[in-house]
Amino acid sequence: MKVAIIDYGAGNVQSVLFSLERLGITGIVTNDREVIKHSDKVIFPGVGEAESAMKKLKDSGLDVLIPTLKQPVLGICLGMQLLCLHTEEGNTQGLGIFDVVVKRFSNQVKVPQVGWNTIYNLQSPLFEGINENEYMYLVHSYYASVSNETIARTNYDVEYASALQRENFYGVQFHPEKSGKVGSQILANFLKI
Ligand SMILES: NC(=O)CC[C@H](N)C(=O)O
């Protein structure tokens, strides 16, 4: 199985690579559009700030490629946010895969959320065999609003979409690669889709 990890200079590709290796898969870290296009699965990681990350994506022409992909694609954290319509972070237009806007948590809570929180209302094959209210690791100041594409929810300041799916596109706000055994199970489920 060929799993491409999109390398656009704004992703935590190494921890994703290690988490795949623990599952017996050697990921291909690449920004080569042909390699990504012909892979069996695509992981779109991301850490950092949306505006500069989107610029890096555009500089490498990956903003045009990603929406055309037909194989399963998993956006992680900032990767998921960039697949949405828009994020308030830097007033950044997203790729518009998910019909969702990304907003900033209010100042009623400590921002960014850093640490473990539960995911619940689990749907989709991504969470097969995963119990409700499992703890996952999160680091973020912005969140995707709940919509009909929501396949998991988390509550911090507000109830928000901690996972999204539309057709072959999946997104998770949490870091499965940093969420222990349950995180590995979610990645294994993605690889089986
Ligand atoms: N860890 C991250 O990359 C966070 C993504 C985004 N900057 C947010 O704060 O929500």
Coordinates of N, CA, C and O and ligand atoms in Angstrom, one line a residue:
M1 N 0.9 -1.2 0.0 CA 0.0 0.0 0.0 C 0.9 1.3 0.0 O 1.8 1.4 0.8
K2 N 0.6 2.2 -0.9 CA 1.4 3.4 -1.0 C 0.6 4.5 -0.3 O -0.5 4.9 -0.6
V3 N 1.2 5.0 0.8 CA 0.6 6.1 1.6 C 1.5 7.4 1.5 O 2.6 7.4 1.9
A4 N 0.9 8.4 0.8 CA 1.7 9.6 0.6 C 1.3 10.6 1.8 O 0.2 10.7 2.2
I5 N 2.4 11.2 2.4 CA 2.2 12.2 3.4 C 2.6 13.5 2.7 O 3.8 13.7 2.3
I6 N 1.7 14.4 2.6 CA 1.9 15.6 1.8 C 2.9 16.5 2.6 O 2.7 16.9 3.8
D7 N 4.0 16.8 1.9 CA 5.1 17.6 2.5 C 5.0 19.0 1.9 O 5.5 19.2 0.8
Y8 N 4.4 20.0 2.6 CA 4.4 21.3 2.1 C 5.0 22.3 3.0 O 4.8 23.5 3.0
G9 N 5.9 21.8 3.8 CA 6.7 22.6 4.7 C 6.0 23.2 5.9 O 6.4 24.1 6.6
A10 N 4.8 22.6 6.2 CA 4.0 23.1 7.3 C 3.4 21.9 8.1 O 2.3 22.1 8.7
G11 N 4.0 20.8 8.0 CA 3.3 19.6 8.6 C 4.3 18.9 9.5 O 5.5 18.9 9.4
N12 N 3.6 18.2 10.5 CA 4.4 17.4 11.4 C 4.6 16.0 10.8 O 4.1 15.0 11.3
V13 N 5.3 16.0 9.7 CA 5.3 14.7 8.9 C 6.1 13.6 9.6 O 5.7 12.4 9.5
Q14 N 7.1 14.0 10.4 CA 7.9 12.9 11.1 C 7.1 12.1 12.0 O 7.1 10.8 12.0
S15 N 6.2 12.7 12.8 CA 5.4 11.9 13.8 C 4.4 11.1 13.1 O 4.1 10.0 13.5
V16 N 3.9 11.6 12.0 CA 3.0 10.8 11.2 C 3.7 9.6 10.6 O 3.2 8.4 10.6
L17 N 4.9 9.8 10.1 CA 5.7 8.8 9.5 C 6.0 7.7 10.5 O 5.8 6.5 10.3
F18 N 6.4 8.1 11.7 CA 6.7 7.1 12.8 C 5.4 6.3 13.1 O 5.4 5.1 13.3
S19 N 4.3 7.0 13.2 CA 3.0 6.3 13.6 C 2.6 5.3 12.5 O 2.1 4.2 12.8
L20 N 2.9 5.6 11.2 CA 2.6 4.6 10.2 C 3.6 3.4 10.3 O 3.2 2.3 10.1
E21 N 4.8 3.7 10.6 CA 5.8 2.6 10.7 C 5.4 1.6 11.8 O 5.6 0.4 11.7
R22 N 4.8 2.2 12.9 CA 4.4 1.3 14.0 C 3.2 0.4 13.5 O 3.0 -0.7 14.0
L23 N 2.6 0.8 12.4 CA 1.5 0.0 11.8 C 2.1 -0.9 10.6 O 1.3 -1.5 9.8
G24 N 3.4 -0.8 10.4 CA 4.0 -1.6 9.4 C 3.9 -1.0 8.0 O 4.1 -1.7 7.0
I25 N 3.7 0.3 7.9 CA 3.6 1.0 6.7 C 4.7 2.0 6.6 O 4.9 2.8 7.5
T26 N 5.4 2.0 5.4 CA 6.4 3.1 5.2 C 5.8 4.2 4.4 O 5.5 4.0 3.2
G27 N 5.5 5.3 5.0 CA 4.9 6.4 4.3 C 5.9 7.1 3.4 O 7.1 7.0 3.5
I28 N 5.3 7.8 2.4 CA 6.2 8.5 1.4 C 6.0 10.0 1.6 O 4.9 10.5 1.3
V29 N 6.9 10.6 2.2 CA 6.8 12.1 2.5 C 7.2 12.8 1.2 O 8.3 12.7 0.7
T30 N 6.2 13.5 0.6 CA 6.5 14.1 -0.7 C 5.6 15.3 -1.0 O 4.5 15.4 -0.5
N31 N 6.1 16.1 -1.9 CA 5.2 17.2 -2.5 C 5.1 17.0 -4.0 O 4.6 17.9 -4.7
D32 N 5.5 15.8 -4.5 CA 5.4 15.4 -5.9 C 4.0 15.1 -6.2 O 3.4 14.1 -5.7
R33 N 3.4 15.9 -7.1 CA 1.9 15.8 -7.4 C 1.6 14.4 -8.0 O 0.6 13.8 -7.7
E34 N 2.5 13.9 -8.9 CA 2.2 12.6 -9.5 C 2.2 11.5 -8.5 O 1.4 10.6 -8.5
V35 N 3.2 11.6 -7.6 CA 3.3 10.5 -6.5 C 2.1 10.6 -5.6 O 1.5 9.5 -5.3
I36 N 1.7 11.8 -5.2 CA 0.5 11.9 -4.4 C -0.8 11.4 -5.1 O -1.5 10.6 -4.6
K37 N -0.9 11.8 -6.4 CA -2.1 11.4 -7.2 C -2.2 9.9 -7.3 O -3.3 9.4 -7.3
H38 N -1.1 9.2 -7.4 CA -1.1 7.7 -7.7 C -0.9 6.9 -6.4 O -0.7 5.7 -6.5
S39 N -1.0 7.6 -5.3 CA -0.9 6.8 -4.0 C -2.3 6.2 -3.7 O -3.3 6.6 -4.2
D40 N -2.2 5.2 -2.8 CA -3.5 4.5 -2.4 C -4.2 5.4 -1.3 O -5.5 5.3 -1.2
K41 N -3.4 6.0 -0.4 CA -4.0 6.8 0.6 C -3.2 8.1 0.7 O -2.0 8.1 0.4
V42 N -3.8 9.2 1.2 CA -3.1 10.5 1.3 C -3.3 11.0 2.7 O -4.5 11.1 3.2
I43 N -2.2 11.4 3.4 CA -2.4 12.0 4.7 C -1.9 13.5 4.5 O -0.8 13.7 4.0
F44 N -2.7 14.4 5.0 CA -2.4 15.8 4.8 C -2.2 16.4 6.2 O -3.2 16.8 6.9
P45 N -1.0 16.4 6.8 CA -0.8 16.9 8.1 C -0.7 18.4 8.2 O -0.9 19.1 7.2
G46 N -0.5 18.9 9.3 CA -0.4 20.3 9.4 C -0.3 20.8 10.9 O -1.0 20.4 11.7
V47 N 0.8 21.6 11.1 CA 0.9 22.3 12.4 C 1.3 23.7 12.1 O 1.9 24.0 11.1
G48 N 0.8 24.7 12.9 CA 1.3 26.0 12.7 C 0.1 26.9 12.3 O -1.1 26.6 12.6
E49 N 0.4 27.9 11.6 CA -0.6 29.0 11.3 C -1.1 28.9 9.9 O -0.4 28.5 8.9
A50 N -2.4 29.1 9.7 CA -3.2 28.8 8.5 C -2.7 29.6 7.3 O -2.5 29.0 6.2
E51 N -2.5 30.9 7.5 CA -2.3 31.8 6.3 C -1.0 31.4 5.6 O -0.9 31.2 4.4
S52 N 0.1 31.2 6.4 CA 1.4 30.9 5.8 C 1.4 29.4 5.3 O 2.0 29.2 4.2
A53 N 0.6 28.6 5.9 CA 0.5 27.2 5.4 C -0.2 27.1 4.1 O 0.3 26.4 3.2
M54 N -1.2 27.9 4.0 CA -2.0 27.9 2.7 C -1.1 28.5 1.6 O -1.1 28.1 0.4
K55 N -0.3 29.5 1.9 CA 0.6 30.1 0.9 C 1.6 29.0 0.4 O 1.9 28.9 -0.8
K56 N 2.2 28.2 1.4 CA 3.1 27.1 1.0 C 2.4 26.1 0.1 O 3.0 25.6 -0.8
L57 N 1.2 25.8 0.4 CA 0.4 24.9 -0.4 C 0.2 25.4 -1.8 O 0.4 24.7 -2.8
K58 N -0.1 26.7 -1.9 CA -0.3 27.3 -3.2 C 1.0 27.4 -4.0 O 1.1 27.1 -5.2
D59 N 2.1 27.7 -3.3 CA 3.4 27.8 -3.9 C 3.8 26.4 -4.6 O 4.6 26.4 -5.6
S60 N 3.3 25.3 -4.0 CA 3.7 24.0 -4.6 C 2.6 23.5 -5.5 O 2.6 22.3 -5.9
G61 N 1.5 24.3 -5.7 CA 0.4 23.8 -6.6 C -0.4 22.7 -6.0 O -1.3 22.1 -6.7
L62 N -0.2 22.4 -4.7 CA -1.0 21.3 -4.1 C -2.4 21.7 -3.8 O -3.3 20.9 -3.6
D63 N -2.6 23.0 -3.7 CA -4.0 23.5 -3.5 C -4.9 23.1 -4.6 O -6.1 22.9 -4.4
V64 N -4.4 23.0 -5.8 CA -5.2 22.6 -7.0 C -5.3 21.1 -7.0 O -6.4 20.6 -7.3
L65 N -4.3 20.4 -6.6 CA -4.3 18.9 -6.7 C -5.3 18.3 -5.7 O -6.1 17.4 -6.0
I66 N -5.2 18.7 -4.4 CA -5.9 18.0 -3.3 C -7.4 17.8 -3.6 O -7.9 16.7 -3.4
P67 N -8.1 18.9 -4.0 CA -9.5 18.7 -4.2 C -9.9 17.7 -5.3 O -11.0 17.2 -5.4
T68 N -8.9 17.3 -6.2 CA -9.2 16.4 -7.3 C -8.9 14.9 -6.9 O -9.2 14.0 -7.6
L69 N -8.4 14.7 -5.7 CA -8.0 13.4 -5.3 C -9.2 12.5 -5.1 O -10.2 12.9 -4.5
K70 N -9.1 11.2 -5.5 CA -10.3 10.3 -5.4 C -10.1 9.2 -4.3 O -11.0 8.5 -3.9
Q71 N -8.8 9.0 -3.9 CA -8.5 8.0 -2.9 C -8.8 8.6 -1.5 O -9.0 9.8 -1.4
P72 N -8.9 7.8 -0.5 CA -9.1 8.3 0.9 C -8.0 9.3 1.3 O -6.8 9.1 1.1
V73 N -8.4 10.5 1.8 CA -7.5 11.6 2.2 C -7.8 11.9 3.7 O -9.0 12.0 4.0
L74 N -6.8 11.9 4.5 CA -7.0 12.3 5.9 C -6.2 13.6 6.3 O -5.0 13.6 6.2
G75 N -7.0 14.6 6.6 CA -6.4 15.9 7.0 C -6.3 15.8 8.5 O -7.2 15.4 9.2
I76 N -5.1 16.2 9.0 CA -4.9 16.2 10.5 C -4.6 17.6 11.0 O -3.8 18.3 10.5
C77 N -5.4 18.0 12.0 CA -5.3 19.3 12.7 C -5.3 20.5 11.7 O -6.4 20.7 11.1
L78 N -4.3 21.2 11.5 CA -4.3 22.3 10.5 C -4.7 21.8 9.1 O -5.4 22.4 8.4
G79 N -4.3 20.6 8.8 CA -4.6 19.9 7.6 C -6.1 19.9 7.4 O -6.7 20.2 6.3
M80 N -6.8 19.5 8.5 CA -8.3 19.4 8.4 C -8.8 20.8 8.2 O -9.7 21.1 7.4
Q81 N -8.3 21.8 8.9 CA -8.8 23.2 8.9 C -8.7 23.8 7.5 O -9.5 24.5 7.0
L82 N -7.6 23.4 6.8 CA -7.3 24.0 5.4 C -8.2 23.3 4.4 O -8.4 23.8 3.3
L83 N -8.8 22.2 4.8 CA -9.8 21.5 3.9 C -11.2 22.2 4.0 O -12.1 21.9 3.2
C84 N -11.4 23.1 5.0 CA -12.7 23.7 5.2 C -12.8 24.9 4.2 O -11.9 25.2 3.5
L85 N -14.0 25.6 4.3 CA -14.3 26.8 3.5 C -13.3 27.9 3.8 O -12.8 28.6 2.9
H86 N -13.2 28.2 5.1 CA -12.5 29.4 5.5 C -12.1 29.3 7.0 O -12.8 28.6 7.8
T87 N -11.0 29.8 7.4 CA -10.7 29.9 8.8 C -10.4 31.4 9.2 O -9.8 32.1 8.5
E88 N -10.9 31.7 10.4 CA -10.7 33.0 10.9 C -9.2 33.3 11.1 O -8.8 34.4 11.2
E89 N -8.4 32.2 11.3 CA -7.0 32.4 11.5 C -6.4 33.1 10.2 O -6.3 32.4 9.2
G90 N -6.0 34.3 10.3 CA -5.4 35.0 9.2 C -6.4 35.3 8.1 O -6.0 35.6 6.9
N91 N -7.7 35.1 8.4 CA -8.8 35.3 7.4 C -8.4 34.6 6.1 O -8.4 35.1 5.0
T92 N -8.2 33.3 6.3 CA -7.6 32.4 5.2 C -8.7 31.6 4.5 O -9.5 30.9 5.2
Q93 N -8.8 31.7 3.2 CA -9.7 30.9 2.4 C -9.2 29.5 2.5 O -8.0 29.3 2.2
G94 N -10.0 28.5 2.7 CA -9.6 27.1 2.7 C -9.8 26.5 1.3 O -10.2 27.2 0.3
L95 N -9.6 25.1 1.2 CA -9.8 24.5 -0.1 C -11.3 24.1 -0.4 O -11.6 23.6 -1.4
G96 N -12.1 24.3 0.6 CA -13.6 24.2 0.4 C -14.1 22.8 0.2 O -15.2 22.5 -0.4
I97 N -13.3 21.8 0.7 CA -13.8 20.4 0.6 C -14.9 20.2 1.6 O -16.0 19.6 1.3
F98 N -14.7 20.7 2.8 CA -15.8 20.6 3.8 C -16.6 21.9 3.8 O -15.9 23.0 3.8
D99 N -17.9 21.8 3.9 CA -18.7 23.0 3.8 C -18.9 23.6 5.3 O -19.9 23.6 5.9
V100 N -17.7 23.9 5.8 CA -17.6 24.3 7.2 C -16.6 25.5 7.4 O -15.7 25.6 6.6
V101 N -17.0 26.4 8.3 CA -16.1 27.5 8.6 C -15.3 27.2 9.9 O -15.9 26.4 10.8
V102 N -14.2 27.7 10.1 CA -13.3 27.5 11.3 C -13.2 28.8 12.0 O -12.9 29.8 11.5
K103 N -13.6 28.7 13.3 CA -13.6 29.9 14.2 C -12.6 29.8 15.3 O -12.2 28.7 15.7
R104 N -12.4 30.9 16.0 CA -11.5 30.9 17.1 C -12.2 30.7 18.4 O -13.4 31.2 18.5
F105 N -11.7 29.9 19.3 CA -12.3 29.8 20.6 C -12.4 31.2 21.3 O -11.6 32.1 21.0
S106 N -13.4 31.3 22.1 CA -13.5 32.6 22.8 C -12.5 32.7 23.9 O -11.8 31.7 24.3
N107 N -12.5 33.9 24.5 CA -11.5 34.1 25.6 C -12.0 33.6 27.0 O -11.5 33.9 28.0
Q108 N -13.2 32.9 26.9 CA -13.7 32.3 28.1 C -12.9 31.0 28.5 O -13.1 30.5 29.6
V109 N -12.1 30.6 27.6 CA -11.3 29.4 27.9 C -9.8 29.7 27.6 O -9.5 30.6 26.9
K110 N -9.0 28.8 28.2 CA -7.5 29.0 27.9 C -7.3 28.6 26.4 O -7.7 27.5 26.0
V111 N -6.7 29.5 25.7 CA -6.4 29.2 24.3 C -4.9 29.3 24.0 O -4.3 30.2 24.5
P112 N -4.3 28.4 23.4 CA -4.9 27.2 22.7 C -5.3 26.1 23.7 O -4.8 26.1 24.8
Q113 N -6.3 25.2 23.2 CA -6.5 24.0 24.0 C -5.3 23.1 23.8 O -4.9 22.9 22.6
V114 N -4.7 22.7 24.8 CA -3.5 21.8 24.7 C -3.7 20.7 25.6 O -3.9 20.8 26.8
G115 N -3.7 19.5 25.1 CA -3.8 18.3 25.9 C -4.9 17.3 25.5 O -5.3 17.3 24.3
W116 N -5.4 16.6 26.4 CA -6.3 15.5 26.1 C -7.8 15.9 26.3 O -8.1 16.6 27.3
N117 N -8.6 15.4 25.4 CA -10.0 15.7 25.5 C -10.8 14.6 24.9 O -10.2 13.8 24.1
T118 N -12.1 14.5 25.2 CA -12.8 13.3 24.6 C -13.4 13.6 23.3 O -13.8 14.7 23.0
I119 N -13.5 12.5 22.5 CA -14.3 12.6 21.2 C -15.5 11.7 21.4 O -15.5 10.7 22.0
Y120 N -16.7 12.2 20.9 CA -17.9 11.4 21.1 C -18.8 11.7 19.9 O -18.4 12.4 19.0
N121 N -20.0 11.0 19.9 CA -20.9 11.0 18.7 C -20.1 10.5 17.5 O -20.1 11.1 16.4
L122 N -19.5 9.3 17.7 CA -18.6 8.8 16.7 C -19.4 8.2 15.6 O -20.3 7.4 15.8
Q123 N -19.1 8.5 14.3 CA -19.7 7.8 13.2 C -18.6 7.4 12.2 O -17.5 7.7 12.5
S124 N -19.0 6.8 11.1 CA -18.1 6.5 10.0 C -17.1 5.4 10.3 O -16.8 5.1 11.5
P125 N -16.6 4.7 9.3 CA -15.7 3.6 9.4 C -14.4 4.0 10.1 O -13.6 3.2 10.7
L126 N -14.1 5.3 10.1 CA -12.9 5.8 10.7 C -12.8 5.4 12.2 O -11.7 5.3 12.8
F127 N -14.0 5.3 12.8 CA -14.0 5.1 14.3 C -14.5 3.6 14.6 O -14.9 3.3 15.7
E128 N -14.4 2.7 13.6 CA -14.8 1.3 13.9 C -14.0 0.8 15.1 O -12.8 0.9 15.1
G129 N -14.7 0.2 16.0 CA -14.1 -0.5 17.1 C -13.6 0.5 18.2 O -12.9 0.1 19.2
I130 N -13.9 1.8 18.0 CA -13.5 2.8 19.0 C -14.6 3.1 19.9 O -15.7 3.4 19.4
N131 N -14.4 3.1 21.2 CA -15.5 3.4 22.2 C -15.8 4.9 22.1 O -15.0 5.7 21.8
E132 N -17.0 5.2 22.6 CA -17.4 6.6 22.8 C -16.5 7.2 23.9 O -16.0 6.5 24.8
N133 N -16.3 8.6 23.8 CA -15.6 9.3 24.9 C -14.2 8.8 25.1 O -13.7 8.8 26.2
E134 N -13.6 8.5 24.0 CA -12.1 8.2 24.0 C -11.3 9.5 24.1 O -11.7 10.5 23.5
Y135 N -10.2 9.5 24.8 CA -9.4 10.7 24.9 C -8.4 10.7 23.7 O -7.7 9.8 23.4
M136 N -8.3 11.9 23.1 CA -7.4 12.2 22.0 C -6.6 13.4 22.4 O -7.0 14.3 23.1
Y137 N -5.4 13.5 21.7 CA -4.5 14.7 22.0 C -4.8 15.8 21.1 O -4.8 15.6 19.8
L138 N -4.9 17.0 21.6 CA -5.3 18.2 20.7 C -4.4 19.4 21.1 O -4.0 19.6 22.3
V139 N -4.1 20.2 20.1 CA -3.4 21.5 20.3 C -4.0 22.4 19.2 O -3.6 22.3 18.1
H140 N -4.9 23.3 19.7 CA -5.4 24.2 18.7 C -6.2 25.4 19.3 O -6.7 25.3 20.5
S141 N -6.3 26.5 18.6 CA -7.0 27.7 19.0 C -8.3 27.9 18.2 O -9.1 28.8 18.6
Y142 N -8.4 27.2 17.1 CA -9.5 27.4 16.2 C -10.2 26.0 16.1 O -9.6 25.0 16.3
Y143 N -11.5 26.1 15.7 CA -12.3 24.9 15.7 C -13.3 24.9 14.5 O -13.7 26.0 14.1
A144 N -13.6 23.7 14.0 CA -14.6 23.6 12.9 C -16.0 23.5 13.5 O -16.2 22.8 14.5
S145 N -16.9 24.3 13.0 CA -18.3 24.2 13.5 C -18.9 22.9 13.1 O -18.6 22.3 12.1
V146 N -19.9 22.5 14.0 CA -20.6 21.3 13.7 C -21.5 21.5 12.5 O -22.1 22.5 12.2
S147 N -21.5 20.4 11.6 CA -22.3 20.4 10.4 C -22.8 19.0 10.1 O -22.5 18.1 10.9
N148 N -23.4 18.8 9.0 CA -23.9 17.5 8.6 C -22.7 16.6 8.2 O -22.8 15.4 7.8
E149 N -21.5 17.2 8.1 CA -20.3 16.4 7.7 C -19.5 16.0 9.0 O -18.4 15.4 8.9
T150 N -20.1 16.3 10.2 CA -19.4 16.0 11.4 C -19.5 14.5 11.8 O -20.6 14.0 11.7
I151 N -18.3 13.9 12.1 CA -18.4 12.4 12.4 C -17.8 12.2 13.8 O -17.7 11.0 14.2
A152 N -17.4 13.3 14.5 CA -17.1 13.2 15.9 C -17.1 14.6 16.5 O -16.9 15.6 15.8
R153 N -17.5 14.7 17.8 CA -17.6 16.0 18.4 C -16.7 16.0 19.7 O -16.4 15.0 20.2
T154 N -16.3 17.2 20.0 CA -15.5 17.5 21.3 C -16.1 18.7 21.9 O -16.6 19.6 21.2
N155 N -16.0 18.9 23.2 CA -16.5 20.1 23.8 C -15.4 20.8 24.5 O -14.7 20.2 25.4
Y156 N -15.1 22.0 24.1 CA -14.1 22.9 24.8 C -14.6 24.3 24.4 O -14.5 24.7 23.2
D157 N -15.1 25.0 25.3 CA -15.7 26.4 25.1 C -17.0 26.2 24.4 O -18.1 26.6 24.8
V158 N -17.0 25.5 23.3 CA -18.3 25.1 22.6 C -18.2 23.6 22.2 O -17.1 23.1 22.2
E159 N -19.3 23.1 21.7 CA -19.3 21.8 21.1 C -18.9 22.0 19.6 O -19.5 22.8 18.9
Y160 N -17.8 21.3 19.2 CA -17.3 21.5 17.8 C -17.1 20.2 17.1 O -17.1 19.1 17.8
A161 N -16.8 20.3 15.9 CA -16.5 19.1 15.0 C -15.1 18.7 15.2 O -14.2 19.4 14.7
S162 N -14.8 17.6 15.9 CA -13.4 17.2 16.0 C -13.0 16.2 14.9 O -11.9 15.7 14.9
A163 N -14.0 15.8 14.1 CA -13.7 15.0 12.9 C -14.8 15.3 11.9 O -16.0 15.5 12.2
L164 N -14.4 15.2 10.6 CA -15.3 15.5 9.5 C -15.1 14.5 8.4 O -14.1 13.9 8.3
Q165 N -16.2 14.3 7.6 CA -16.1 13.4 6.4 C -17.0 13.9 5.4 O -18.1 14.3 5.6
R166 N -16.5 14.0 4.1 CA -17.3 14.1 3.0 C -16.7 13.2 1.9 O -15.6 13.4 1.5
E167 N -17.5 12.2 1.5 CA -17.0 11.2 0.5 C -15.7 10.6 0.9 O -15.5 10.1 2.1
N168 N -14.6 10.8 0.1 CA -13.3 10.2 0.4 C -12.4 11.1 1.3 O -11.3 10.7 1.6
F169 N -13.0 12.2 1.7 CA -12.2 13.2 2.5 C -12.5 13.1 4.0 O -13.7 13.1 4.3
Y170 N -11.5 12.9 4.8 CA -11.7 12.8 6.3 C -10.8 13.9 6.9 O -9.7 14.2 6.3
G171 N -11.3 14.4 8.0 CA -10.4 15.3 8.7 C -10.6 15.1 10.2 O -11.7 14.7 10.7
V172 N -9.4 15.2 10.9 CA -9.5 15.1 12.4 C -8.8 16.3 13.0 O -7.6 16.6 12.6
Q173 N -9.4 16.9 14.0 CA -8.7 18.0 14.7 C -7.7 17.5 15.6 O -6.7 18.2 15.8
F174 N -7.9 16.4 16.2 CA -6.9 15.8 17.1 C -5.7 15.2 16.4 O -5.7 15.1 15.1
H175 N -4.7 14.8 17.1 CA -3.5 14.2 16.6 C -3.5 12.7 16.8 O -3.1 12.2 17.9
P176 N -4.0 11.9 15.9 CA -4.0 10.4 16.1 C -2.6 9.9 16.3 O -2.4 8.9 17.1
E177 N -1.6 10.5 15.7 CA -0.2 10.0 15.8 C 0.4 10.3 17.1 O 1.5 9.8 17.4
K178 N -0.4 11.1 18.0 CA 0.1 11.4 19.3 C -0.9 11.0 20.4 O -0.8 11.4 21.5
S179 N -1.8 10.1 19.9 CA -2.9 9.7 20.9 C -2.9 8.3 21.2 O -3.9 7.6 21.4
G180 N -1.7 7.7 21.3 CA -1.5 6.3 21.8 C -2.2 5.3 21.0 O -2.4 5.4 19.8
K181 N -2.7 4.2 21.7 CA -3.2 3.1 21.0 C -4.5 3.4 20.2 O -4.7 2.9 19.1
V182 N -5.3 4.2 20.9 CA -6.6 4.6 20.2 C -6.3 5.4 18.9 O -6.9 5.2 17.9
G183 N -5.3 6.3 19.0 CA -4.9 7.0 17.8 C -4.4 6.1 16.7 O -4.8 6.2 15.5
S184 N -3.6 5.1 17.1 CA -3.1 4.1 16.1 C -4.3 3.3 15.5 O -4.3 3.1 14.3
Q185 N -5.3 3.0 16.3 CA -6.4 2.3 15.8 C -7.2 3.1 14.7 O -7.6 2.6 13.7
I186 N -7.3 4.4 15.0 CA -7.9 5.3 14.0 C -7.1 5.4 12.7 O -7.7 5.3 11.6
L187 N -5.8 5.4 12.8 CA -5.0 5.4 11.6 C -5.1 4.1 10.9 O -5.2 4.0 9.7
A188 N -5.2 3.0 11.7 CA -5.3 1.7 11.1 C -6.7 1.6 10.3 O -6.8 1.0 9.2
N189 N -7.7 2.2 10.9 CA -9.0 2.2 10.3 C -9.0 3.0 9.0 O -9.6 2.5 8.0
F190 N -8.3 4.1 9.0 CA -8.2 4.9 7.8 C -7.5 4.1 6.7 O -7.9 4.1 5.5
L191 N -6.4 3.4 7.1 CA -5.7 2.6 6.1 C -6.5 1.4 5.5 O -6.3 1.0 4.4
K192 N -7.6 1.0 6.2 CA -8.4 -0.1 5.7 C -9.5 0.4 4.8 O -10.2 -0.4 4.1
I193 N -9.8 1.7 4.9 CA -10.9 2.3 4.1 C -10.7 2.1 2.6 O -9.6 2.4 2.1
Ligands
LIG1 N1 -1.5 22.7 16.1 C1 -1.9 23.5 15.1 O1 -1.3 23.5 14.0 C2 -3.1 24.4 15.3 C3 -3.8 24.8 14.1 C4 -4.3 26.2 14.1 N2 -3.2 27.2 14.0 C5 -5.1 26.4 15.4 O2 -4.7 27.0 16.3 O3 -6.3 25.9 15.5

